[in-house]
PDB file of C-alpha atoms in Angstrom:
ATOM      1  CA  MET A   1      12.803  15.520  -7.286  1.00 94.00           C
ATOM      2  CA  THR A   2      13.166  13.483  -4.346  1.00 97.00           C
ATOM      3  CA  PRO A   3      10.218  11.229  -2.929  1.00 98.00           C
ATOM      4  CA  GLU A   4      10.133  13.712   0.050  1.00 98.00           C
ATOM      5  CA  GLU A   5       9.867  16.670  -1.865  1.00 98.00           C
ATOM      6  CA  VAL A   6       7.301  15.017  -4.185  1.00 98.00           C
ATOM      7  CA  LEU A   7       5.054  14.511  -1.026  1.00 98.00           C
ATOM      8  CA  LEU A   8       5.483  18.212  -0.133  1.00 97.00           C
ATOM      9  CA  ASP A   9       4.922  19.508  -3.666  1.00 97.00           C
ATOM     10  CA  GLU A  10       1.931  17.340  -4.570  1.00 96.00           C
ATOM     11  CA  SER A  11       0.506  17.560  -0.829  1.00 96.00           C
ATOM     12  CA  ILE A  12       0.405  13.995  -0.235  1.00 97.00           C
ATOM     13  CA  ASN A  13      -0.315  13.573   3.643  1.00 96.00           C
ATOM     14  CA  LEU A  14       0.742  10.181   4.953  1.00 98.00           C
ATOM     15  CA  PRO A  15      -1.543   8.718   7.934  1.00 96.00           C
ATOM     16  CA  ALA A  16      -0.216   7.377  10.988  1.00 94.00           C
ATOM     17  CA  PRO A  17       1.280   3.839  10.238  1.00 95.00           C
ATOM     18  CA  PRO A  18      -0.820   1.318  11.771  1.00 93.00           C
ATOM     19  CA  GLU A  19      -0.232  -0.679  14.996  1.00 91.00           C
ATOM     20  CA  PRO A  20       0.067  -4.548  14.598  1.00 92.00           C
ATOM     21  CA  ALA A  21      -3.485  -5.894  15.186  1.00 87.00           C
ATOM     22  CA  GLY A  22      -1.720  -9.262  16.296  1.00 92.00           C
ATOM     23  CA  VAL A  23       1.520 -11.098  16.696  1.00 97.00           C
ATOM     24  CA  TYR A  24       3.638  -9.618  13.829  1.00 96.00           C
ATOM     25  CA  GLU A  25       5.803  -6.852  12.860  1.00 96.00           C
ATOM     26  CA  PRO A  26       4.366  -4.267  10.354  1.00 97.00           C
ATOM     27  CA  ILE A  27       7.936  -4.107   8.599  1.00 97.00           C
ATOM     28  CA  VAL A  28      11.072  -6.343   8.657  1.00 98.00           C
ATOM     29  CA  ARG A  29      14.304  -5.530   7.321  1.00 97.00           C
ATOM     30  CA  CYS A  30      16.516  -8.232   5.740  1.00 96.00           C
ATOM     31  CA  GLY A  31      19.641  -6.648   3.987  1.00 95.00           C
ATOM     32  CA  ASN A  32      18.667  -4.046   1.641  1.00 96.00           C
ATOM     33  CA  LEU A  33      14.955  -5.210   1.394  1.00 98.00           C
ATOM     34  CA  LEU A  34      12.039  -4.113   3.554  1.00 98.00           C
ATOM     35  CA  TYR A  35       9.234  -6.481   3.870  1.00 99.00           C
ATOM     36  CA  LEU A  36       5.852  -4.959   4.755  1.00 99.00           C
ATOM     37  CA  SER A  37       3.048  -6.802   6.211  1.00 98.00           C
ATOM     38  CA  GLY A  38      -0.591  -6.313   4.704  1.00 98.00           C
ATOM     39  CA  HIS A  39      -1.870  -2.837   5.150  1.00 98.00           C
ATOM     40  CA  ILE A  40      -5.513  -2.382   5.159  1.00 98.00           C
ATOM     41  CA  PRO A  41      -7.573   0.995   5.291  1.00 97.00           C
ATOM     42  CA  PRO A  42      -9.350   1.806   8.268  1.00 94.00           C
ATOM     43  CA  ALA A  43     -12.387  -0.536   8.892  1.00 91.00           C
ATOM     44  CA  SER A  44     -14.215   2.324  10.652  1.00 93.00           C
ATOM     45  CA  ASP A  45     -14.443   4.017   7.544  1.00 94.00           C
ATOM     46  CA  VAL A  46     -17.771   2.329   6.065  1.00 96.00           C
ATOM     47  CA  ARG A  47     -16.893   3.565   2.372  1.00 96.00           C
ATOM     48  CA  TYR A  48     -14.106   0.777   2.444  1.00 98.00           C
ATOM     49  CA  VAL A  49     -16.048  -1.983   4.085  1.00 98.00           C
ATOM     50  CA  GLY A  50     -17.897  -4.716   1.752  1.00 98.00           C
ATOM     51  CA  ARG A  51     -17.232  -6.423  -1.213  1.00 98.00           C
ATOM     52  CA  VAL A  52     -16.041  -4.676  -4.661  1.00 99.00           C
ATOM     53  CA  GLY A  53     -18.812  -5.391  -7.150  1.00 98.00           C
ATOM     54  CA  GLU A  54     -21.440  -5.502  -4.675  1.00 98.00           C
ATOM     55  CA  ASP A  55     -21.133  -2.935  -1.663  1.00 96.00           C
ATOM     56  CA  VAL A  56     -18.024  -1.033  -2.823  1.00 98.00           C
ATOM     57  CA  ASP A  57     -17.525   0.499  -6.449  1.00 98.00           C
ATOM     58  CA  VAL A  58     -14.273   0.317  -8.177  1.00 98.00           C
ATOM     59  CA  GLU A  59     -13.548   4.157  -7.626  1.00 98.00           C
ATOM     60  CA  THR A  60     -14.075   3.812  -4.002  1.00 98.00           C
ATOM     61  CA  ALA A  61     -11.999   0.780  -3.598  1.00 99.00           C
ATOM     62  CA  GLN A  62      -9.115   2.476  -5.708  1.00 99.00           C
ATOM     63  CA  GLN A  63      -9.383   5.201  -3.000  1.00 98.00           C
ATOM     64  CA  ALA A  64      -8.954   2.631  -0.505  1.00 98.00           C
ATOM     65  CA  ALA A  65      -5.899   1.396  -2.159  1.00 99.00           C
ATOM     66  CA  GLU A  66      -4.509   4.902  -2.531  1.00 98.00           C
ATOM     67  CA  TYR A  67      -5.018   5.175   1.383  1.00 98.00           C
ATOM     68  CA  VAL A  68      -3.176   2.031   1.970  1.00 98.00           C
ATOM     69  CA  ALA A  69      -0.130   3.092  -0.227  1.00 99.00           C
ATOM     70  CA  ARG A  70       0.084   6.458   1.807  1.00 98.00           C
ATOM     71  CA  GLN A  71      -0.094   4.441   5.127  1.00 98.00           C
ATOM     72  CA  MET A  72       2.527   2.079   4.077  1.00 98.00           C
ATOM     73  CA  LEU A  73       4.917   4.921   2.895  1.00 99.00           C
ATOM     74  CA  ALA A  74       4.568   6.261   6.433  1.00 98.00           C
ATOM     75  CA  THR A  75       5.499   2.714   7.742  1.00 98.00           C
ATOM     76  CA  VAL A  76       8.540   2.907   5.633  1.00 98.00           C
ATOM     77  CA  ARG A  77       9.287   6.314   6.640  1.00 98.00           C
ATOM     78  CA  LYS A  78       9.089   5.591  10.148  1.00 97.00           C
ATOM     79  CA  GLU A  79      11.264   2.664   9.899  1.00 96.00           C
ATOM     80  CA  ILE A  80      14.208   4.211   7.881  1.00 96.00           C
ATOM     81  CA  GLY A  81      13.625   8.063   8.527  1.00 96.00           C
ATOM     82  CA  SER A  82      13.148   9.196   5.059  1.00 97.00           C
ATOM     83  CA  LEU A  83      11.604   8.002   1.824  1.00 98.00           C
ATOM     84  CA  ASN A  84      14.631   9.271   0.230  1.00 97.00           C
ATOM     85  CA  HIS A  85      16.439   5.987   1.013  1.00 98.00           C
ATOM     86  CA  VAL A  86      14.101   3.972  -0.931  1.00 98.00           C
ATOM     87  CA  VAL A  87      15.603   2.757  -4.339  1.00 98.00           C
ATOM     88  CA  ARG A  88      12.312   1.376  -5.508  1.00 98.00           C
ATOM     89  CA  PRO A  89       9.413  -0.768  -4.586  1.00 99.00           C
ATOM     90  CA  VAL A  90      10.348  -4.279  -5.792  1.00 99.00           C
ATOM     91  CA  LYS A  91       6.870  -6.194  -5.444  1.00 99.00           C
ATOM     92  CA  VAL A  92       3.332  -5.561  -4.577  1.00 99.00           C
ATOM     93  CA  THR A  93       0.695  -8.001  -3.845  1.00 99.00           C
ATOM     94  CA  GLY A  94      -3.074  -6.643  -3.444  1.00 99.00           C
ATOM     95  CA  PHE A  95      -5.827  -8.577  -2.069  1.00 99.00           C
ATOM     96  CA  VAL A  96      -9.300  -7.395  -3.137  1.00 99.00           C
ATOM     97  CA  ARG A  97     -12.368  -8.682  -1.359  1.00 99.00           C
ATOM     98  CA  CYS A  98     -14.900  -8.861  -4.008  1.00 98.00           C
ATOM     99  CA  THR A  99     -18.045 -10.990  -5.684  1.00 98.00           C
ATOM    100  CA  PRO A 100     -16.897 -14.149  -7.652  1.00 98.00           C
ATOM    101  CA  GLU A 101     -18.241 -12.255 -10.763  1.00 98.00           C
ATOM    102  CA  PHE A 102     -15.900  -9.137 -10.376  1.00 98.00           C
ATOM    103  CA  THR A 103     -12.933  -9.518 -12.668  1.00 97.00           C
ATOM    104  CA  ASP A 104     -11.395  -5.948 -12.864  1.00 98.00           C
ATOM    105  CA  ILE A 105      -9.282  -6.736  -9.717  1.00 98.00           C
ATOM    106  CA  PRO A 106      -6.102  -5.045 -11.220  1.00 98.00           C
ATOM    107  CA  ALA A 107      -8.026  -1.592 -11.531  1.00 98.00           C
ATOM    108  CA  VAL A 108      -8.289  -1.567  -7.863  1.00 99.00           C
ATOM    109  CA  VAL A 109      -4.755  -2.271  -7.193  1.00 99.00           C
ATOM    110  CA  ASN A 110      -3.796   0.560  -9.657  1.00 98.00           C
ATOM    111  CA  GLY A 111      -4.926   2.792  -6.827  1.00 98.00           C
ATOM    112  CA  PHE A 112      -1.914   1.723  -4.863  1.00 99.00           C
ATOM    113  CA  SER A 113       0.442   1.536  -7.728  1.00 98.00           C
ATOM    114  CA  LYS A 114      -0.380   5.190  -9.093  1.00 98.00           C
ATOM    115  CA  VAL A 115       0.710   6.460  -5.635  1.00 98.00           C
ATOM    116  CA  LEU A 116       4.108   4.818  -5.773  1.00 99.00           C
ATOM    117  CA  THR A 117       4.678   5.941  -9.418  1.00 98.00           C
ATOM    118  CA  LYS A 118       3.776   9.718  -8.274  1.00 98.00           C
ATOM    119  CA  VAL A 119       6.179   9.482  -5.278  1.00 98.00           C
ATOM    120  CA  PHE A 120       9.034   7.613  -7.006  1.00 98.00           C
ATOM    121  CA  GLY A 121       8.484   8.118 -10.645  1.00 97.00           C
ATOM    122  CA  SER A 122       9.271   5.589 -13.060  1.00 96.00           C
ATOM    123  CA  GLN A 123      11.166   3.728 -10.330  1.00 96.00           C
ATOM    124  CA  GLY A 124       7.450   3.200  -8.589  1.00 97.00           C
ATOM    125  CA  ARG A 125       6.647   0.652 -11.279  1.00 97.00           C
ATOM    126  CA  CYS A 126       7.402  -2.530  -9.700  1.00 97.00           C
ATOM    127  CA  ALA A 127       6.196  -6.370 -10.168  1.00 98.00           C
ATOM    128  CA  ARG A 128       2.640  -6.856  -9.014  1.00 98.00           C
ATOM    129  CA  SER A 129       0.094  -9.541  -8.454  1.00 98.00           C
ATOM    130  CA  SER A 130      -3.668  -8.870  -7.762  1.00 98.00           C
ATOM    131  CA  LEU A 131      -5.872 -11.365  -6.376  1.00 98.00           C
ATOM    132  CA  GLY A 132      -9.584 -11.396  -5.560  1.00 98.00           C
ATOM    133  CA  ILE A 133     -10.497 -12.979  -2.414  1.00 98.00           C
ATOM    134  CA  ALA A 134     -13.620 -13.856  -0.057  1.00 98.00           C
ATOM    135  CA  SER A 135     -12.570 -12.145   3.207  1.00 98.00           C
ATOM    136  CA  LEU A 136     -10.419  -9.456   4.800  1.00 98.00           C
ATOM    137  CA  PRO A 137      -9.739  -8.318   8.238  1.00 96.00           C
ATOM    138  CA  GLY A 138     -12.549  -5.863   9.315  1.00 96.00           C
ATOM    139  CA  GLY A 139     -14.448  -6.571   6.241  1.00 97.00           C
ATOM    140  CA  VAL A 140     -12.283  -4.221   4.342  1.00 98.00           C
ATOM    141  CA  CYS A 141     -12.438  -4.157   0.476  1.00 98.00           C
ATOM    142  CA  VAL A 142      -8.718  -4.151   0.024  1.00 99.00           C
ATOM    143  CA  GLU A 143      -4.998  -5.171   1.565  1.00 99.00           C
ATOM    144  CA  VAL A 144      -1.591  -4.721   0.170  1.00 99.00           C
ATOM    145  CA  GLU A 145       1.713  -6.100   0.949  1.00 99.00           C
ATOM    146  CA  ALA A 146       4.845  -5.076  -0.539  1.00 99.00           C
ATOM    147  CA  ILE A 147       8.680  -5.316  -0.634  1.00 99.00           C
ATOM    148  CA  PHE A 148      10.816  -2.308  -0.893  1.00 98.00           C
ATOM    149  CA  GLU A 149      14.666  -1.833  -1.709  1.00 98.00           C
ATOM    150  CA  VAL A 150      16.420   0.653   0.359  1.00 98.00           C
ATOM    151  CA  ASP A 151      19.965   1.884  -0.361  1.00 94.00           C
ATOM    152  CA  ALA A 152      23.188   0.301   1.331  1.00 85.00           C
ATOM    153  CA  LYS A 153      23.652   3.462   3.633  1.00 83.00           C
ATOM    154  CA  THR A 154      20.075   3.482   4.899  1.00 82.00           C
ATOM    155  CA  PRO A 155      20.154   3.767   8.624  1.00 80.00           C
ATOM    156  CA  ARG A 156      19.102   0.568  10.811  1.00 76.00           C
TER     157      ARG A 156
END
């Protein structure tokens, strides 16, 4: 199945792509690579605000990461017209706002990665870094940035 067919078949709904909250572009294309700025869950959803290991449990933080993945896919689709033009995600960097004692940071970012593997199959597995940090915009618990490869025929 194509990525777009998977979205329909699995009833994966993509939220609206975010509007930039500053002086930057949410996505920049360079050759066949798409560089995506950090995406965050809505700070208006109080479930996703706080530190993992204190205010937010791992399962809720994973759900926030899943939301971010769907939002990022919406940004990609808006840029290139269809997720069927994506060859694969190349690199993901996940930032988790957490307590100093919390060490299961990769488990949170797995929420993001699971969406990619569901939509792109084995091609959805990519290089990844997971970092624990002290603060994120709006106090949210997770932010993810990524690089995607698109096929050479992808419209600009």
